[in-house]
PDB file of N, CA and C in Angstrom:
ATOM      1  N   MET A   1      -6.354  12.152  -1.869  1.00 58.00           N
ATOM      2  CA  MET A   1      -5.572  12.696  -0.777  1.00 58.00           C
ATOM      3  C   MET A   1      -4.736  11.574  -0.171  1.00 58.00           C
ATOM      4  N   ASP A   2      -3.431  11.709  -0.167  1.00 79.00           N
ATOM      5  CA  ASP A   2      -2.545  10.713   0.421  1.00 79.00           C
ATOM      6  C   ASP A   2      -2.244  11.079   1.869  1.00 79.00           C
ATOM      7  N   LYS A   3      -2.270  10.095   2.732  1.00 89.00           N
ATOM      8  CA  LYS A   3      -1.850  10.240   4.125  1.00 89.00           C
ATOM      9  C   LYS A   3      -0.727   9.246   4.346  1.00 89.00           C
ATOM     10  N   LEU A   4       0.311   9.671   5.040  1.00 90.00           N
ATOM     11  CA  LEU A   4       1.458   8.813   5.315  1.00 90.00           C
ATOM     12  C   LEU A   4       1.371   8.298   6.748  1.00 90.00           C
ATOM     13  N   TYR A   5       1.498   6.991   6.914  1.00 91.00           N
ATOM     14  CA  TYR A   5       1.467   6.357   8.226  1.00 91.00           C
ATOM     15  C   TYR A   5       2.807   5.688   8.488  1.00 91.00           C
ATOM     16  N   ASP A   6       3.267   5.743   9.743  1.00 93.00           N
ATOM     17  CA  ASP A   6       4.550   5.182  10.164  1.00 93.00           C
ATOM     18  C   ASP A   6       4.284   4.104  11.209  1.00 93.00           C
ATOM     19  N   CYS A   7       4.722   2.875  10.941  1.00 93.00           N
ATOM     20  CA  CYS A   7       4.553   1.769  11.882  1.00 93.00           C
ATOM     21  C   CYS A   7       5.627   1.761  12.968  1.00 93.00           C
ATOM     22  N   GLY A   8       6.611   2.659  12.869  1.00 94.00           N
ATOM     23  CA  GLY A   8       7.643   2.758  13.892  1.00 94.00           C
ATOM     24  C   GLY A   8       8.866   1.900  13.633  1.00 94.00           C
ATOM     25  N   GLU A   9       8.719   0.825  12.883  1.00 94.00           N
ATOM     26  CA  GLU A   9       9.816  -0.048  12.507  1.00 94.00           C
ATOM     27  C   GLU A   9       9.367  -0.874  11.310  1.00 94.00           C
ATOM     28  N   ASN A  10      10.321  -1.473  10.614  1.00 91.00           N
ATOM     29  CA  ASN A  10       9.964  -2.348   9.492  1.00 91.00           C
ATOM     30  C   ASN A  10       9.246  -3.571  10.030  1.00 91.00           C
ATOM     31  N   ILE A  11       8.151  -3.935   9.377  1.00 92.00           N
ATOM     32  CA  ILE A  11       7.362  -5.084   9.782  1.00 92.00           C
ATOM     33  C   ILE A  11       7.016  -5.925   8.562  1.00 92.00           C
ATOM     34  N   SER A  12       6.592  -7.135   8.787  1.00 91.00           N
ATOM     35  CA  SER A  12       5.998  -7.983   7.753  1.00 91.00           C
ATOM     36  C   SER A  12       4.538  -8.151   8.130  1.00 91.00           C
ATOM     37  N   GLY A  13       3.666  -7.839   7.202  1.00 91.00           N
ATOM     38  CA  GLY A  13       2.254  -7.959   7.527  1.00 91.00           C
ATOM     39  C   GLY A  13       1.376  -7.329   6.472  1.00 91.00           C
ATOM     40  N   LEU A  14       0.224  -6.870   6.930  1.00 91.00           N
ATOM     41  CA  LEU A  14      -0.731  -6.240   6.037  1.00 91.00           C
ATOM     42  C   LEU A  14      -1.466  -5.143   6.791  1.00 91.00           C
ATOM     43  N   VAL A  15      -2.231  -4.356   6.070  1.00 93.00           N
ATOM     44  CA  VAL A  15      -3.012  -3.270   6.650  1.00 93.00           C
ATOM     45  C   VAL A  15      -4.487  -3.593   6.450  1.00 93.00           C
ATOM     46  N   ALA A  16      -5.258  -3.514   7.524  1.00 94.00           N
ATOM     47  CA  ALA A  16      -6.711  -3.701   7.469  1.00 94.00           C
ATOM     48  C   ALA A  16      -7.363  -2.345   7.744  1.00 94.00           C
ATOM     49  N   LEU A  17      -8.431  -2.044   7.012  1.00 93.00           N
ATOM     50  CA  LEU A  17      -9.099  -0.752   7.116  1.00 93.00           C
ATOM     51  C   LEU A  17     -10.591  -0.919   7.335  1.00 93.00           C
ATOM     52  N   LYS A  18     -11.197   0.049   8.030  1.00 96.00           N
ATOM     53  CA  LYS A  18     -12.645   0.194   8.070  1.00 96.00           C
ATOM     54  C   LYS A  18     -12.924   1.503   7.349  1.00 96.00           C
ATOM     55  N   VAL A  19     -13.675   1.446   6.253  1.00 94.00           N
ATOM     56  CA  VAL A  19     -13.899   2.623   5.417  1.00 94.00           C
ATOM     57  C   VAL A  19     -15.355   2.730   4.992  1.00 94.00           C
ATOM     58  N   LYS A  20     -15.731   3.943   4.611  1.00 95.00           N
ATOM     59  CA  LYS A  20     -17.010   4.176   3.968  1.00 95.00           C
ATOM     60  C   LYS A  20     -16.765   5.220   2.896  1.00 95.00           C
ATOM     61  N   GLY A  21     -17.232   4.955   1.708  1.00 95.00           N
ATOM     62  CA  GLY A  21     -17.049   5.878   0.600  1.00 95.00           C
ATOM     63  C   GLY A  21     -18.102   5.640  -0.455  1.00 95.00           C
ATOM     64  N   LYS A  22     -18.012   6.417  -1.495  1.00 97.00           N
ATOM     65  CA  LYS A  22     -18.966   6.281  -2.591  1.00 97.00           C
ATOM     66  C   LYS A  22     -18.742   4.973  -3.349  1.00 97.00           C
ATOM     67  N   ARG A  23     -19.833   4.386  -3.807  1.00 97.00           N
ATOM     68  CA  ARG A  23     -19.757   3.166  -4.608  1.00 97.00           C
ATOM     69  C   ARG A  23     -18.866   3.419  -5.828  1.00 97.00           C
ATOM     70  N   GLY A  24     -17.904   2.530  -6.049  1.00 97.00           N
ATOM     71  CA  GLY A  24     -16.999   2.649  -7.181  1.00 97.00           C
ATOM     72  C   GLY A  24     -15.712   3.400  -6.882  1.00 97.00           C
ATOM     73  N   ASP A  25     -15.647   4.110  -5.739  1.00 96.00           N
ATOM     74  CA  ASP A  25     -14.390   4.776  -5.378  1.00 96.00           C
ATOM     75  C   ASP A  25     -13.303   3.731  -5.175  1.00 96.00           C
ATOM     76  N   LYS A  26     -12.065   4.103  -5.470  1.00 96.00           N
ATOM     77  CA  LYS A  26     -10.931   3.183  -5.345  1.00 96.00           C
ATOM     78  C   LYS A  26      -9.987   3.688  -4.265  1.00 96.00           C
ATOM     79  N   ILE A  27      -9.561   2.778  -3.394  1.00 93.00           N
ATOM     80  CA  ILE A  27      -8.543   3.065  -2.379  1.00 93.00           C
ATOM     81  C   ILE A  27      -7.336   2.212  -2.707  1.00 93.00           C
ATOM     82  N   THR A  28      -6.164   2.833  -2.764  1.00 91.00           N
ATOM     83  CA  THR A  28      -4.920   2.101  -3.004  1.00 91.00           C
ATOM     84  C   THR A  28      -3.950   2.381  -1.869  1.00 91.00           C
ATOM     85  N   LEU A  29      -3.410   1.338  -1.283  1.00 91.00           N
ATOM     86  CA  LEU A  29      -2.367   1.435  -0.266  1.00 91.00           C
ATOM     87  C   LEU A  29      -1.035   1.129  -0.926  1.00 91.00           C
ATOM     88  N   ASN A  30      -0.046   1.995  -0.694  1.00 88.00           N
ATOM     89  CA  ASN A  30       1.320   1.780  -1.177  1.00 88.00           C
ATOM     90  C   ASN A  30       2.235   1.640   0.031  1.00 88.00           C
ATOM     91  N   PHE A  31       3.297   0.857  -0.118  1.00 88.00           N
ATOM     92  CA  PHE A  31       4.155   0.517   1.009  1.00 88.00           C
ATOM     93  C   PHE A  31       5.613   0.879   0.718  1.00 88.00           C
ATOM     94  N   ALA A  32       6.331   1.315   1.760  1.00 87.00           N
ATOM     95  CA  ALA A  32       7.752   1.663   1.633  1.00 87.00           C
ATOM     96  C   ALA A  32       8.472   1.331   2.939  1.00 87.00           C
ATOM     97  N   GLU A  33       9.764   1.045   2.814  1.00 85.00           N
ATOM     98  CA  GLU A  33      10.574   0.758   3.996  1.00 85.00           C
ATOM     99  C   GLU A  33      11.232   2.008   4.567  1.00 85.00           C
ATOM    100  N   VAL A  34      11.435   3.015   3.738  1.00 85.00           N
ATOM    101  CA  VAL A  34      12.147   4.224   4.179  1.00 85.00           C
ATOM    102  C   VAL A  34      11.490   5.472   3.601  1.00 85.00           C
ATOM    103  N   LEU A  35      11.856   6.605   4.204  1.00 88.00           N
ATOM    104  CA  LEU A  35      11.545   7.909   3.628  1.00 88.00           C
ATOM    105  C   LEU A  35      12.836   8.459   3.048  1.00 88.00           C
ATOM    106  N   ARG A  36      12.738   9.251   2.021  1.00 86.00           N
ATOM    107  CA  ARG A  36      13.910   9.907   1.428  1.00 86.00           C
ATOM    108  C   ARG A  36      13.616  11.397   1.419  1.00 86.00           C
ATOM    109  N   ASN A  37      14.456  12.147   2.152  1.00 89.00           N
ATOM    110  CA  ASN A  37      14.229  13.586   2.325  1.00 89.00           C
ATOM    111  C   ASN A  37      12.822  13.851   2.853  1.00 89.00           C
ATOM    112  N   GLY A  38      12.355  12.983   3.746  1.00 83.00           N
ATOM    113  CA  GLY A  38      11.044  13.141   4.350  1.00 83.00           C
ATOM    114  C   GLY A  38       9.874  12.746   3.472  1.00 83.00           C
ATOM    115  N   GLU A  39      10.149  12.212   2.277  1.00 83.00           N
ATOM    116  CA  GLU A  39       9.099  11.840   1.327  1.00 83.00           C
ATOM    117  C   GLU A  39       8.999  10.320   1.193  1.00 83.00           C
ATOM    118  N   PHE A  40       7.815   9.844   0.905  1.00 80.00           N
ATOM    119  CA  PHE A  40       7.561   8.435   0.653  1.00 80.00           C
ATOM    120  C   PHE A  40       8.495   7.941  -0.455  1.00 80.00           C
ATOM    121  N   TYR A  41       9.203   6.850  -0.214  1.00 76.00           N
ATOM    122  CA  TYR A  41      10.208   6.363  -1.159  1.00 76.00           C
ATOM    123  C   TYR A  41      10.050   4.855  -1.290  1.00 76.00           C
ATOM    124  N   ASP A  42       9.389   4.406  -2.367  1.00 71.00           N
ATOM    125  CA  ASP A  42       9.082   2.986  -2.517  1.00 71.00           C
ATOM    126  C   ASP A  42      10.121   2.205  -3.320  1.00 71.00           C
ATOM    127  N   PHE A  43      11.252   2.817  -3.635  1.00 71.00           N
ATOM    128  CA  PHE A  43      12.294   2.134  -4.405  1.00 71.00           C
ATOM    129  C   PHE A  43      12.752   0.851  -3.715  1.00 71.00           C
ATOM    130  N   THR A  44      12.867   0.876  -2.391  1.00 67.00           N
ATOM    131  CA  THR A  44      13.377  -0.294  -1.658  1.00 67.00           C
ATOM    132  C   THR A  44      12.381  -1.433  -1.603  1.00 67.00           C
ATOM    133  N   THR A  45      11.134  -1.198  -2.015  1.00 63.00           N
ATOM    134  CA  THR A  45      10.139  -2.268  -1.977  1.00 63.00           C
ATOM    135  C   THR A  45       9.798  -2.786  -3.364  1.00 63.00           C
ATOM    136  N   GLY A  46      10.665  -2.537  -4.349  1.00 61.00           N
ATOM    137  CA  GLY A  46      10.520  -3.220  -5.613  1.00 61.00           C
ATOM    138  C   GLY A  46      10.321  -2.388  -6.857  1.00 61.00           C
ATOM    139  N   THR A  47      10.216  -1.073  -6.756  1.00 60.00           N
ATOM    140  CA  THR A  47       9.934  -0.293  -7.964  1.00 60.00           C
ATOM    141  C   THR A  47      11.087  -0.316  -8.959  1.00 60.00           C
ATOM    142  N   GLN A  48      12.270  -0.764  -8.545  1.00 61.00           N
ATOM    143  CA  GLN A  48      13.382  -0.848  -9.485  1.00 61.00           C
ATOM    144  C   GLN A  48      13.309  -2.118 -10.329  1.00 61.00           C
ATOM    145  N   HIS A  49      12.405  -3.042  -9.983  1.00 60.00           N
ATOM    146  CA  HIS A  49      12.264  -4.304 -10.707  1.00 60.00           C
ATOM    147  C   HIS A  49      11.081  -4.238 -11.662  1.00 60.00           C
ATOM    148  N   GLU A  50      11.244  -4.850 -12.822  1.00 63.00           N
ATOM    149  CA  GLU A  50      10.161  -4.904 -13.794  1.00 63.00           C
ATOM    150  C   GLU A  50       9.723  -6.344 -14.001  1.00 63.00           C
ATOM    151  N   SER A  51       8.438  -6.524 -14.251  1.00 60.00           N
ATOM    152  CA  SER A  51       7.878  -7.837 -14.516  1.00 60.00           C
ATOM    153  C   SER A  51       8.464  -8.408 -15.802  1.00 60.00           C
ATOM    154  N   ALA A  52       8.855  -9.669 -15.762  1.00 60.00           N
ATOM    155  CA  ALA A  52       9.355 -10.325 -16.972  1.00 60.00           C
ATOM    156  C   ALA A  52       8.231 -10.539 -17.979  1.00 60.00           C
ATOM    157  N   VAL A  53       7.001 -10.535 -17.518  1.00 66.00           N
ATOM    158  CA  VAL A  53       5.856 -10.789 -18.395  1.00 66.00           C
ATOM    159  C   VAL A  53       5.438  -9.539 -19.164  1.00 66.00           C
ATOM    160  N   ASP A  54       5.227  -8.418 -18.442  1.00 69.00           N
ATOM    161  CA  ASP A  54       4.684  -7.236 -19.113  1.00 69.00           C
ATOM    162  C   ASP A  54       5.478  -5.951 -18.878  1.00 69.00           C
ATOM    163  N   GLY A  55       6.602  -6.012 -18.155  1.00 66.00           N
ATOM    164  CA  GLY A  55       7.451  -4.841 -17.976  1.00 66.00           C
ATOM    165  C   GLY A  55       6.974  -3.833 -16.949  1.00 66.00           C
ATOM    166  N   ARG A  56       5.858  -4.113 -16.267  1.00 64.00           N
ATOM    167  CA  ARG A  56       5.373  -3.177 -15.254  1.00 64.00           C
ATOM    168  C   ARG A  56       6.279  -3.188 -14.034  1.00 64.00           C
ATOM    169  N   LYS A  57       6.351  -2.050 -13.341  1.00 64.00           N
ATOM    170  CA  LYS A  57       7.100  -1.962 -12.091  1.00 64.00           C
ATOM    171  C   LYS A  57       6.458  -2.857 -11.050  1.00 64.00           C
ATOM    172  N   GLN A  58       7.275  -3.489 -10.228  1.00 63.00           N
ATOM    173  CA  GLN A  58       6.780  -4.392  -9.201  1.00 63.00           C
ATOM    174  C   GLN A  58       6.582  -3.601  -7.904  1.00 63.00           C
ATOM    175  N   LEU A  59       5.385  -3.128  -7.696  1.00 71.00           N
ATOM    176  CA  LEU A  59       5.052  -2.310  -6.530  1.00 71.00           C
ATOM    177  C   LEU A  59       4.406  -3.163  -5.447  1.00 71.00           C
ATOM    178  N   GLN A  60       4.643  -2.786  -4.203  1.00 80.00           N
ATOM    179  CA  GLN A  60       3.882  -3.365  -3.110  1.00 80.00           C
ATOM    180  C   GLN A  60       2.684  -2.445  -2.923  1.00 80.00           C
ATOM    181  N   SER A  61       1.526  -2.875  -3.360  1.00 84.00           N
ATOM    182  CA  SER A  61       0.320  -2.062  -3.200  1.00 84.00           C
ATOM    183  C   SER A  61      -0.905  -2.969  -3.148  1.00 84.00           C
ATOM    184  N   ASP A  62      -1.944  -2.467  -2.507  1.00 90.00           N
ATOM    185  CA  ASP A  62      -3.232  -3.143  -2.440  1.00 90.00           C
ATOM    186  C   ASP A  62      -4.287  -2.147  -2.881  1.00 90.00           C
ATOM    187  N   SER A  63      -5.214  -2.568  -3.729  1.00 92.00           N
ATOM    188  CA  SER A  63      -6.300  -1.699  -4.189  1.00 92.00           C
ATOM    189  C   SER A  63      -7.645  -2.337  -3.884  1.00 92.00           C
ATOM    190  N   PHE A  64      -8.596  -1.495  -3.533  1.00 95.00           N
ATOM    191  CA  PHE A  64      -9.947  -1.933  -3.203  1.00 95.00           C
ATOM    192  C   PHE A  64     -10.946  -1.008  -3.897  1.00 95.00           C
ATOM    193  N   ILE A  65     -12.047  -1.570  -4.386  1.00 96.00           N
ATOM    194  CA  ILE A  65     -13.152  -0.801  -4.953  1.00 96.00           C
ATOM    195  C   ILE A  65     -14.283  -0.825  -3.933  1.00 96.00           C
ATOM    196  N   LEU A  66     -14.773   0.354  -3.552  1.00 96.00           N
ATOM    197  CA  LEU A  66     -15.784   0.452  -2.501  1.00 96.00           C
ATOM    198  C   LEU A  66     -17.186   0.147  -3.028  1.00 96.00           C
ATOM    199  N   ASN A  67     -18.048  -0.307  -2.107  1.00 96.00           N
ATOM    200  CA  ASN A  67     -19.414  -0.666  -2.486  1.00 96.00           C
ATOM    201  C   ASN A  67     -20.453   0.353  -2.030  1.00 96.00           C
ATOM    202  N   GLY A  68     -20.024   1.462  -1.420  1.00 96.00           N
ATOM    203  CA  GLY A  68     -20.946   2.497  -0.986  1.00 96.00           C
ATOM    204  C   GLY A  68     -21.419   2.351   0.451  1.00 96.00           C
ATOM    205  N   GLN A  69     -21.056   1.271   1.116  1.00 96.00           N
ATOM    206  CA  GLN A  69     -21.421   1.051   2.510  1.00 96.00           C
ATOM    207  C   GLN A  69     -20.148   0.939   3.340  1.00 96.00           C
ATOM    208  N   GLU A  70     -20.287   0.993   4.662  1.00 97.00           N
ATOM    209  CA  GLU A  70     -19.113   0.797   5.519  1.00 97.00           C
ATOM    210  C   GLU A  70     -18.574  -0.613   5.297  1.00 97.00           C
ATOM    211  N   GLN A  71     -17.261  -0.704   5.113  1.00 96.00           N
ATOM    212  CA  GLN A  71     -16.622  -1.990   4.821  1.00 96.00           C
ATOM    213  C   GLN A  71     -15.381  -2.187   5.665  1.00 96.00           C
ATOM    214  N   ASP A  72     -15.107  -3.431   6.017  1.00 96.00           N
ATOM    215  CA  ASP A  72     -13.820  -3.827   6.579  1.00 96.00           C
ATOM    216  C   ASP A  72     -13.014  -4.388   5.424  1.00 96.00           C
ATOM    217  N   LEU A  73     -11.885  -3.752   5.128  1.00 94.00           N
ATOM    218  CA  LEU A  73     -11.042  -4.165   4.001  1.00 94.00           C
ATOM    219  C   LEU A  73      -9.761  -4.793   4.528  1.00 94.00           C
ATOM    220  N   CYS A  74      -9.428  -5.952   4.022  1.00 92.00           N
ATOM    221  CA  CYS A  74      -8.189  -6.627   4.392  1.00 92.00           C
ATOM    222  C   CYS A  74      -7.803  -7.531   3.223  1.00 92.00           C
ATOM    223  N   PRO A  75      -6.613  -7.377   2.682  1.00 90.00           N
ATOM    224  CA  PRO A  75      -6.228  -8.219   1.550  1.00 90.00           C
ATOM    225  C   PRO A  75      -6.071  -9.674   1.981  1.00 90.00           C
ATOM    226  N   MET A  76      -6.281 -10.550   1.027  1.00 88.00           N
ATOM    227  CA  MET A  76      -6.114 -11.987   1.276  1.00 88.00           C
ATOM    228  C   MET A  76      -4.924 -12.503   0.477  1.00 88.00           C
ATOM    229  N   PHE A  77      -4.253 -13.506   0.994  1.00 88.00           N
ATOM    230  CA  PHE A  77      -3.178 -14.204   0.291  1.00 88.00           C
ATOM    231  C   PHE A  77      -1.993 -13.294  -0.028  1.00 88.00           C
ATOM    232  N   VAL A  78      -1.678 -12.353   0.857  1.00 85.00           N
ATOM    233  CA  VAL A  78      -0.558 -11.441   0.630  1.00 85.00           C
ATOM    234  C   VAL A  78      -0.014 -10.958   1.969  1.00 85.00           C
ATOM    235  N   TRP A  79       1.251 -10.619   1.972  1.00 85.00           N
ATOM    236  CA  TRP A  79       1.852  -9.868   3.064  1.00 85.00           C
ATOM    237  C   TRP A  79       2.918  -8.978   2.464  1.00 85.00           C
ATOM    238  N   HIS A  80       3.251  -7.922   3.159  1.00 87.00           N
ATOM    239  CA  HIS A  80       4.232  -6.951   2.679  1.00 87.00           C
ATOM    240  C   HIS A  80       5.299  -6.735   3.749  1.00 87.00           C
ATOM    241  N   CYS A  81       6.449  -6.236   3.336  1.00 86.00           N
ATOM    242  CA  CYS A  81       7.494  -5.784   4.254  1.00 86.00           C
ATOM    243  C   CYS A  81       7.550  -4.273   4.119  1.00 86.00           C
ATOM    244  N   PHE A  82       7.346  -3.550   5.231  1.00 89.00           N
ATOM    245  CA  PHE A  82       7.254  -2.096   5.160  1.00 89.00           C
ATOM    246  C   PHE A  82       7.361  -1.466   6.536  1.00 89.00           C
ATOM    247  N   ARG A  83       7.643  -0.203   6.565  1.00 90.00           N
ATOM    248  CA  ARG A  83       7.505   0.624   7.756  1.00 90.00           C
ATOM    249  C   ARG A  83       6.436   1.680   7.539  1.00 90.00           C
ATOM    250  N   TYR A  84       6.390   2.194   6.306  1.00 90.00           N
ATOM    251  CA  TYR A  84       5.467   3.280   5.970  1.00 90.00           C
ATOM    252  C   TYR A  84       4.431   2.795   4.971  1.00 90.00           C
ATOM    253  N   PHE A  85       3.249   3.367   5.056  1.00 90.00           N
ATOM    254  CA  PHE A  85       2.259   3.152   4.002  1.00 90.00           C
ATOM    255  C   PHE A  85       1.449   4.413   3.823  1.00 90.00           C
ATOM    256  N   GLU A  86       0.934   4.561   2.611  1.00 90.00           N
ATOM    257  CA  GLU A  86       0.099   5.721   2.287  1.00 90.00           C
ATOM    258  C   GLU A  86      -1.142   5.270   1.559  1.00 90.00           C
TER     259      GLU A  86
END
């Protein structure tokens, strides 16, 4: 289930979460600067670029694997530019 969040303006930073889920569940955060026709639109945050190494799209995203207990999740060694995240 995707939920869209609006920070109100473009920011540089990261998203920290407090979550509880089943062990092994995966949470992925995706980031975008704009909406297009009211929909999440990540083109402006790099999806038009491909990695020179393996050709994958360059997405701004963070993924976490849950351990089955309540966790505080916060990425390390990264920041993003975004207004919206899902």
